[in-house]
mmCIF file of C-alpha atoms in Angstrom:
data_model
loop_
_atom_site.group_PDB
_atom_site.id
_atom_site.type_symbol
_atom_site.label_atom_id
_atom_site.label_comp_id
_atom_site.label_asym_id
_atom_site.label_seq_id
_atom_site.Cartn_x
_atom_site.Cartn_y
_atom_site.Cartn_z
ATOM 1 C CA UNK A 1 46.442 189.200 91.952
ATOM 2 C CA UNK A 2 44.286 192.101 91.591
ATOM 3 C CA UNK A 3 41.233 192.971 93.577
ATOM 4 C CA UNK A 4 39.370 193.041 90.874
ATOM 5 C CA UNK A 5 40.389 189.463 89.679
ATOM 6 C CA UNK A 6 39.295 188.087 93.125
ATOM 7 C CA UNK A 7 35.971 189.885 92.817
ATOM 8 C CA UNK A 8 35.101 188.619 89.138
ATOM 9 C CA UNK A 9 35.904 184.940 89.863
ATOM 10 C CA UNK A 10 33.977 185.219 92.700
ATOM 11 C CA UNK A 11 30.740 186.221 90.676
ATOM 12 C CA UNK A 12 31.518 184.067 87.726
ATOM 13 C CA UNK A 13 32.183 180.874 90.123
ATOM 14 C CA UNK A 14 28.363 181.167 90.505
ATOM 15 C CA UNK A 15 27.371 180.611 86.785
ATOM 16 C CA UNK A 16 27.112 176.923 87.087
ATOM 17 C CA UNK A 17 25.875 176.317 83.689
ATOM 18 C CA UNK A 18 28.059 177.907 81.737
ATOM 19 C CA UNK A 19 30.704 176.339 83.597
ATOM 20 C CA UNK A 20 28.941 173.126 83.087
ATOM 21 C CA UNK A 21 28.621 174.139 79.644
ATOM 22 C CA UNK A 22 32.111 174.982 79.378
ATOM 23 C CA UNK A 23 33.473 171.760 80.323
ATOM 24 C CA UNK A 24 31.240 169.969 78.317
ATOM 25 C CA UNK A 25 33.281 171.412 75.306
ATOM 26 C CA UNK A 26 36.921 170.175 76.566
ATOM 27 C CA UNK A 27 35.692 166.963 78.669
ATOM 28 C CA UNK A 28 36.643 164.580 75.577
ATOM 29 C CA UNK A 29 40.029 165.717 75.439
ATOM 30 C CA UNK A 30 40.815 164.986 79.117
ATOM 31 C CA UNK A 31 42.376 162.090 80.562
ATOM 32 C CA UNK A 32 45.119 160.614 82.601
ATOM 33 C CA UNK A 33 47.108 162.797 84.542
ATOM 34 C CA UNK A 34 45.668 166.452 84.451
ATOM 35 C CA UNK A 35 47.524 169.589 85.208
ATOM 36 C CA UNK A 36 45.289 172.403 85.245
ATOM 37 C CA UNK A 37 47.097 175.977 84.877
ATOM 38 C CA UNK A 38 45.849 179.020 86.861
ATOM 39 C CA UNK A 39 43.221 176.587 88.747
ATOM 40 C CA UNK A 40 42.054 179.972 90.499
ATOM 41 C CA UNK A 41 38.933 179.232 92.594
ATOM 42 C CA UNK A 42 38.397 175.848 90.594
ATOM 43 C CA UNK A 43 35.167 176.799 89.285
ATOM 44 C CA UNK A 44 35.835 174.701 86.125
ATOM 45 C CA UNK A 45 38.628 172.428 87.514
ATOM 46 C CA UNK A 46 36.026 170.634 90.071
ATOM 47 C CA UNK A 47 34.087 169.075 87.334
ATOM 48 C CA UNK A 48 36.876 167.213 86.393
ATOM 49 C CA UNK A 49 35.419 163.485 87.318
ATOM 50 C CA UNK A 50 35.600 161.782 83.381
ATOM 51 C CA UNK A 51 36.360 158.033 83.535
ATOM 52 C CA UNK A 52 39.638 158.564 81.847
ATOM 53 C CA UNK A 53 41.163 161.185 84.702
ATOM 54 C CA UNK A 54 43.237 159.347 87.179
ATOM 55 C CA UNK A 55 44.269 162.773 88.962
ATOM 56 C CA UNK A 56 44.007 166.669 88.928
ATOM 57 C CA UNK A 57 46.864 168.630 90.231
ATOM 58 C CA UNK A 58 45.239 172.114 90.705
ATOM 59 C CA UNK A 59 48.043 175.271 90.133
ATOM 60 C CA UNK A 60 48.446 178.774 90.881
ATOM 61 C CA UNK A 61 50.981 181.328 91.765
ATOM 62 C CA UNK A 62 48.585 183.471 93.703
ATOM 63 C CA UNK A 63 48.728 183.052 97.267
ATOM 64 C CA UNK A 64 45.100 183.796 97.995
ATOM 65 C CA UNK A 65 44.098 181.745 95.030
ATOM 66 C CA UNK A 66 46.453 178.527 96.624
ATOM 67 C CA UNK A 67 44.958 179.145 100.108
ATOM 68 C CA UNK A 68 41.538 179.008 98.972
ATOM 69 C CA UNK A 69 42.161 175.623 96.692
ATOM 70 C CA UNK A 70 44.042 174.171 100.236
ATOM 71 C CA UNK A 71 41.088 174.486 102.236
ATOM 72 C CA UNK A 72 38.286 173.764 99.616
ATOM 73 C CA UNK A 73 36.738 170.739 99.526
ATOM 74 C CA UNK A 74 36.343 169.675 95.883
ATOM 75 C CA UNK A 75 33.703 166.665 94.134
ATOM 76 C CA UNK A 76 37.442 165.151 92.564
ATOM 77 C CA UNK A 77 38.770 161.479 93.353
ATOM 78 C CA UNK A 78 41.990 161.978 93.468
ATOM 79 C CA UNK A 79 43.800 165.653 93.501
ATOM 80 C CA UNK A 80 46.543 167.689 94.712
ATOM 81 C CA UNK A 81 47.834 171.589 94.628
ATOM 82 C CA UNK A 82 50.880 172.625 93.469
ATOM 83 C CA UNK A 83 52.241 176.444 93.450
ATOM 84 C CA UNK A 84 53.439 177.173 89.642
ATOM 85 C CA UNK A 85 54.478 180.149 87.837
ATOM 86 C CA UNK A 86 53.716 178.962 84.369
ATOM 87 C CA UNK A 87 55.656 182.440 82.931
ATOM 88 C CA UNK A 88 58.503 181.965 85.653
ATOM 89 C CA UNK A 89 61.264 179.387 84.366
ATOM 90 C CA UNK A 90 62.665 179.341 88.029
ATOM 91 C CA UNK A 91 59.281 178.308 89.514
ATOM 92 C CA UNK A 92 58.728 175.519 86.429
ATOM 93 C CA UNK A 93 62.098 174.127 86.612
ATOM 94 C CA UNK A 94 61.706 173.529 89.910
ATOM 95 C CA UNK A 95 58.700 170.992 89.565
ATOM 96 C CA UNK A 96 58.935 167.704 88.266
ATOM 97 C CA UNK A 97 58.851 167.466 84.790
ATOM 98 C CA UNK A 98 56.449 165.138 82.704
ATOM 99 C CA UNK A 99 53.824 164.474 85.326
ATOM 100 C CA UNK A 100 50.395 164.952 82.941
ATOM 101 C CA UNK A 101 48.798 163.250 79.867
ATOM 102 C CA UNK A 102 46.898 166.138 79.327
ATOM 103 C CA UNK A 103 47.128 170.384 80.206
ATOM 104 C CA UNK A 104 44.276 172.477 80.711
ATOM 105 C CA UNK A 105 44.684 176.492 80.922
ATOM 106 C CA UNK A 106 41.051 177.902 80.799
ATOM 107 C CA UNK A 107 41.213 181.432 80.835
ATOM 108 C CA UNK A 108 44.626 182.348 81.586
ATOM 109 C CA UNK A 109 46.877 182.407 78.481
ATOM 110 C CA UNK A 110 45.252 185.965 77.618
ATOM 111 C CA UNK A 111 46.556 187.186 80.539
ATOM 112 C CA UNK A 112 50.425 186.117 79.849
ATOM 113 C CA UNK A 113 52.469 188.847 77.903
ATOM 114 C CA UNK A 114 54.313 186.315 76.582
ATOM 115 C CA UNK A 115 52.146 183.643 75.816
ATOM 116 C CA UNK A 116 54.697 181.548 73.508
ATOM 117 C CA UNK A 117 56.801 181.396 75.924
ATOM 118 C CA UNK A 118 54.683 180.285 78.588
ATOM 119 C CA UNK A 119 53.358 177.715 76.438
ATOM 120 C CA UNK A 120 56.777 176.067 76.022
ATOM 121 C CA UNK A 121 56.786 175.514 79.612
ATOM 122 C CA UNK A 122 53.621 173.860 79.590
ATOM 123 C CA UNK A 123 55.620 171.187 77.264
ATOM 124 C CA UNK A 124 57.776 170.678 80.180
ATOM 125 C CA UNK A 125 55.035 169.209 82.072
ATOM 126 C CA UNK A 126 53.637 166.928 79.353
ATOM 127 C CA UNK A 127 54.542 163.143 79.057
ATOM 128 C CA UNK A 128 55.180 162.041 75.463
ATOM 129 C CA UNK A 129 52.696 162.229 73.235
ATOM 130 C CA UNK A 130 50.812 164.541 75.706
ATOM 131 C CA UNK A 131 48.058 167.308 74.767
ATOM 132 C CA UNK A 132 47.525 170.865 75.963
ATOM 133 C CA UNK A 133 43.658 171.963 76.175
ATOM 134 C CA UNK A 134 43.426 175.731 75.854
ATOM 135 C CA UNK A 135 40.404 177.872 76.094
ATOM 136 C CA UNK A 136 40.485 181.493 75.648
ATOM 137 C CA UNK A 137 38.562 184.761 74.864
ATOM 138 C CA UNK A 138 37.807 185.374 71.149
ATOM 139 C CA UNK A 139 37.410 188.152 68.226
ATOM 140 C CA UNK A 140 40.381 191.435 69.032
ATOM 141 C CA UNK A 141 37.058 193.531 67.471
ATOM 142 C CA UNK A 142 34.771 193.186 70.726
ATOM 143 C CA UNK A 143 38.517 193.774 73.233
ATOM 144 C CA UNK A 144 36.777 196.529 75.308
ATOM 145 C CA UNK A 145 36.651 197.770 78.931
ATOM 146 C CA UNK A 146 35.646 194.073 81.191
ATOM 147 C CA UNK A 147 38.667 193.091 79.157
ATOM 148 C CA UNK A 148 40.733 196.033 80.570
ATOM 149 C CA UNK A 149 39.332 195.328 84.316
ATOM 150 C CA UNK A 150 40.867 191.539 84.475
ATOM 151 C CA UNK A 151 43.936 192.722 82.830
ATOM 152 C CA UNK A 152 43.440 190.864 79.385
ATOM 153 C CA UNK A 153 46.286 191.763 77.175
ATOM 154 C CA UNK A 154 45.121 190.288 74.230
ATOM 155 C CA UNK A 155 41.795 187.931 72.698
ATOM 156 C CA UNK A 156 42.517 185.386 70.015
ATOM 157 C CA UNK A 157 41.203 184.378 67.012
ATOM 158 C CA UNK A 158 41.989 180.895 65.295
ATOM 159 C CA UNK A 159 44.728 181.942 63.299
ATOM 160 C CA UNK A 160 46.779 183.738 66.704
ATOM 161 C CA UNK A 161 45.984 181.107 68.820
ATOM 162 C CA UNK A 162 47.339 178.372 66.012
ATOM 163 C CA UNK A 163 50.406 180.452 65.477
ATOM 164 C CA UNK A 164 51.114 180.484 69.075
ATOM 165 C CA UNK A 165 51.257 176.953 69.717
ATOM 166 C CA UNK A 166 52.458 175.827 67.052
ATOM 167 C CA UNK A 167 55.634 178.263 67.698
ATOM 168 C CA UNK A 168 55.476 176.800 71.060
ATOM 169 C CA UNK A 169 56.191 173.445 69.137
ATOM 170 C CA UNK A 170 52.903 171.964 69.513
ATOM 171 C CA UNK A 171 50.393 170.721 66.670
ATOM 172 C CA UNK A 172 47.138 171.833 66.787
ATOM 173 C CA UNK A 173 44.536 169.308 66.017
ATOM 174 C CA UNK A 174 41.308 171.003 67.046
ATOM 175 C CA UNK A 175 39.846 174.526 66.715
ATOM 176 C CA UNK A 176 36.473 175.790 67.379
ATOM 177 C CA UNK A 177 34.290 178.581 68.739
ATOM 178 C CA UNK A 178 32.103 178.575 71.503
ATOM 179 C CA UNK A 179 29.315 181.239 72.556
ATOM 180 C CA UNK A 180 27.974 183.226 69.582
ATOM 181 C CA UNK A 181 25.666 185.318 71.586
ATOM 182 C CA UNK A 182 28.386 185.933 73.802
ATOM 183 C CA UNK A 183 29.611 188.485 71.336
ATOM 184 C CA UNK A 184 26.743 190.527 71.571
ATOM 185 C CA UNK A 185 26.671 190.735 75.184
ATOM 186 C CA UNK A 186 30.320 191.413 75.965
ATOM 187 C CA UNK A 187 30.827 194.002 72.534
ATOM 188 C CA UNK A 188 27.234 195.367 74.522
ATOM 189 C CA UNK A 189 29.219 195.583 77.926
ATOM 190 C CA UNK A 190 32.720 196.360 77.459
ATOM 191 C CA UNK A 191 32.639 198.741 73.954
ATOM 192 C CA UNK A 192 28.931 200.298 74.105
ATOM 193 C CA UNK A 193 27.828 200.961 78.229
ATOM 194 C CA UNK A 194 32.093 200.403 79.179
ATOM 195 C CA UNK A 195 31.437 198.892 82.203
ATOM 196 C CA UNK A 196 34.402 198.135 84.669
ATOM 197 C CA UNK A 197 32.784 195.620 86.796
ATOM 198 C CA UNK A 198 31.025 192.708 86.123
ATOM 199 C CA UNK A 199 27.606 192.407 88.252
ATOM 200 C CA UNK A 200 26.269 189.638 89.826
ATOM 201 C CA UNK A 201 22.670 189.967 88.596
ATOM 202 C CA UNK A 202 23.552 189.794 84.830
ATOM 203 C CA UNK A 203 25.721 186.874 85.304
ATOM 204 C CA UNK A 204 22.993 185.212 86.878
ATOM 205 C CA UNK A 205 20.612 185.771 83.951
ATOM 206 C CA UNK A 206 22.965 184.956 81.176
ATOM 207 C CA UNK A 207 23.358 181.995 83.453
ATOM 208 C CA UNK A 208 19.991 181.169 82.658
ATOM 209 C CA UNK A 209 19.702 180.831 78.816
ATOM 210 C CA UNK A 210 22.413 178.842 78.910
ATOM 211 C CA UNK A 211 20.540 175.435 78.160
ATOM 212 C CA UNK A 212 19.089 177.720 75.155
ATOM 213 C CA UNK A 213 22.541 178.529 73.834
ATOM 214 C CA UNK A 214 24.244 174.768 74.270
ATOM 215 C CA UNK A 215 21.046 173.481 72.470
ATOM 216 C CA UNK A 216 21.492 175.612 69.413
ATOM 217 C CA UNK A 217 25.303 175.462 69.102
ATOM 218 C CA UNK A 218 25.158 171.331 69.534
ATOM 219 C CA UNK A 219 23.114 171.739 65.988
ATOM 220 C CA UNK A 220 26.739 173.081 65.018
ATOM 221 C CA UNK A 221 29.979 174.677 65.665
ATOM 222 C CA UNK A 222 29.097 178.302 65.329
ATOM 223 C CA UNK A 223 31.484 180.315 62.133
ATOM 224 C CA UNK A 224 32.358 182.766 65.625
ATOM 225 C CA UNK A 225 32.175 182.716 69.547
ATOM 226 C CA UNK A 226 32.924 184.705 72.469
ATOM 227 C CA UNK A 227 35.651 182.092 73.496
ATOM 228 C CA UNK A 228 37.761 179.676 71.635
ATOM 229 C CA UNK A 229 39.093 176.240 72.353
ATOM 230 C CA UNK A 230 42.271 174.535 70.552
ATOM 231 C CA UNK A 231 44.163 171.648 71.389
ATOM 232 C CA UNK A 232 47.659 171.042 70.377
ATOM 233 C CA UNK A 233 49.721 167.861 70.724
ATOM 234 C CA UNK A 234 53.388 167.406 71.455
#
């Protein structure tokens, strides 16, 4: 993992409410078993705690990423790490297969060259009947230079993101945007000033209108977003 990655999750791990925000969005398709793919810091992951979860298993291939998830101490009831490789078939047919009711890979698929692929060994994982939650950065227009820094190789829309599950073998029963004002700020960042970090400060005060933002969009799903969320079933 890149320097860089390790820096932005570390400044994004401190916007609570959009993470709170974030979850909010996917928390209704969680339960049973959950395998969470590229768990990274667990910034999302640790507000796992719905009725309906019996257990989290946290993954990541990164060893930095696995040694901070083995010594954290997270708010979950039951949870465990395992080392995965969702885009090596070596490292997934080594695990067990069908161990989770549900998948969750917040974003990480953008940063898989070949995302179909990976996605088929996320069906490896599932039990039958079991759903894969995926959340992932929106609009191609607004790809800039933030996108570059975390080594993004694509964003979605709802048409890509359909077509790639549903060549993965999954069917998609849920598609919708999230973060409208989002676009503004990251087309702002990443295609206007090209900025190649992301600073601490701003985070912090986007952090802050996010009880704004969540109030408006609960009035309805916004027509765009910054992010997208799908779920597909097996």
């Amino acid at each position: 993992m890149s320097s860089d990655m390790f820096k932005t999750l570390s400044v994004i791990r401190g916007s609570s409410r959009y993470n709170a925000w974030l979850y909010s969005c996917i928390k209704d398709h969680l339960q049973g078993v959950v395998l969470d793919i590229g768990s990274g810091l667990a910034g999302i992951a640790q507000q796992f705690q719905e009725p309906g979860i019996q257990e989290v298993i946290l993954s990541d291939y990164d060893p930095l990423m696995l040694d901070a998830l083995g010594q954290a101490t997270l708010p979950l009831k039951k949870y465990r790490v395992l080392p995965l490789d969702i885009t090596d078939p070596k490292s997934v047919n080594n695990q067990p297969g069908a161990i989770a009711d549900t998948i969750t890979c917040i974003n990480v698929l953008e940063h898989i060259e070949h995302d179909v692929a990976a996605l088929k060994h996320m069906k490896y994982f599932l039990k039958e009947r079991g759903k894969v939650v995926i959340f992932v950065p929106a609009l191609p227009k607004i790809y800039g230079t933030l996108d570059r820094l975390v080594d993004h190789h694509r964003r979605y829309t709802k048409k890509s993101l359909r077509k790639a599950l549903q060549d993965a073998g999954f069917k998609v029963k849920n598609g919708y945007y999230m973060n409208m004002f989002g676009i503004l700020t990251w087309f702002l960042a990443g295609r206007i000033l090209k900025q190649k970090e992301f600073h601490k400060e701003a985070c912090h005060m986007l952090d802050k209108i996010v009880p704004t933002l969540r109030t408006l969009e609960s009035l309805g799903s916004p027509p765009l977003g910054q992010s997208l969320i799908m779920v597909g079933e097996l």
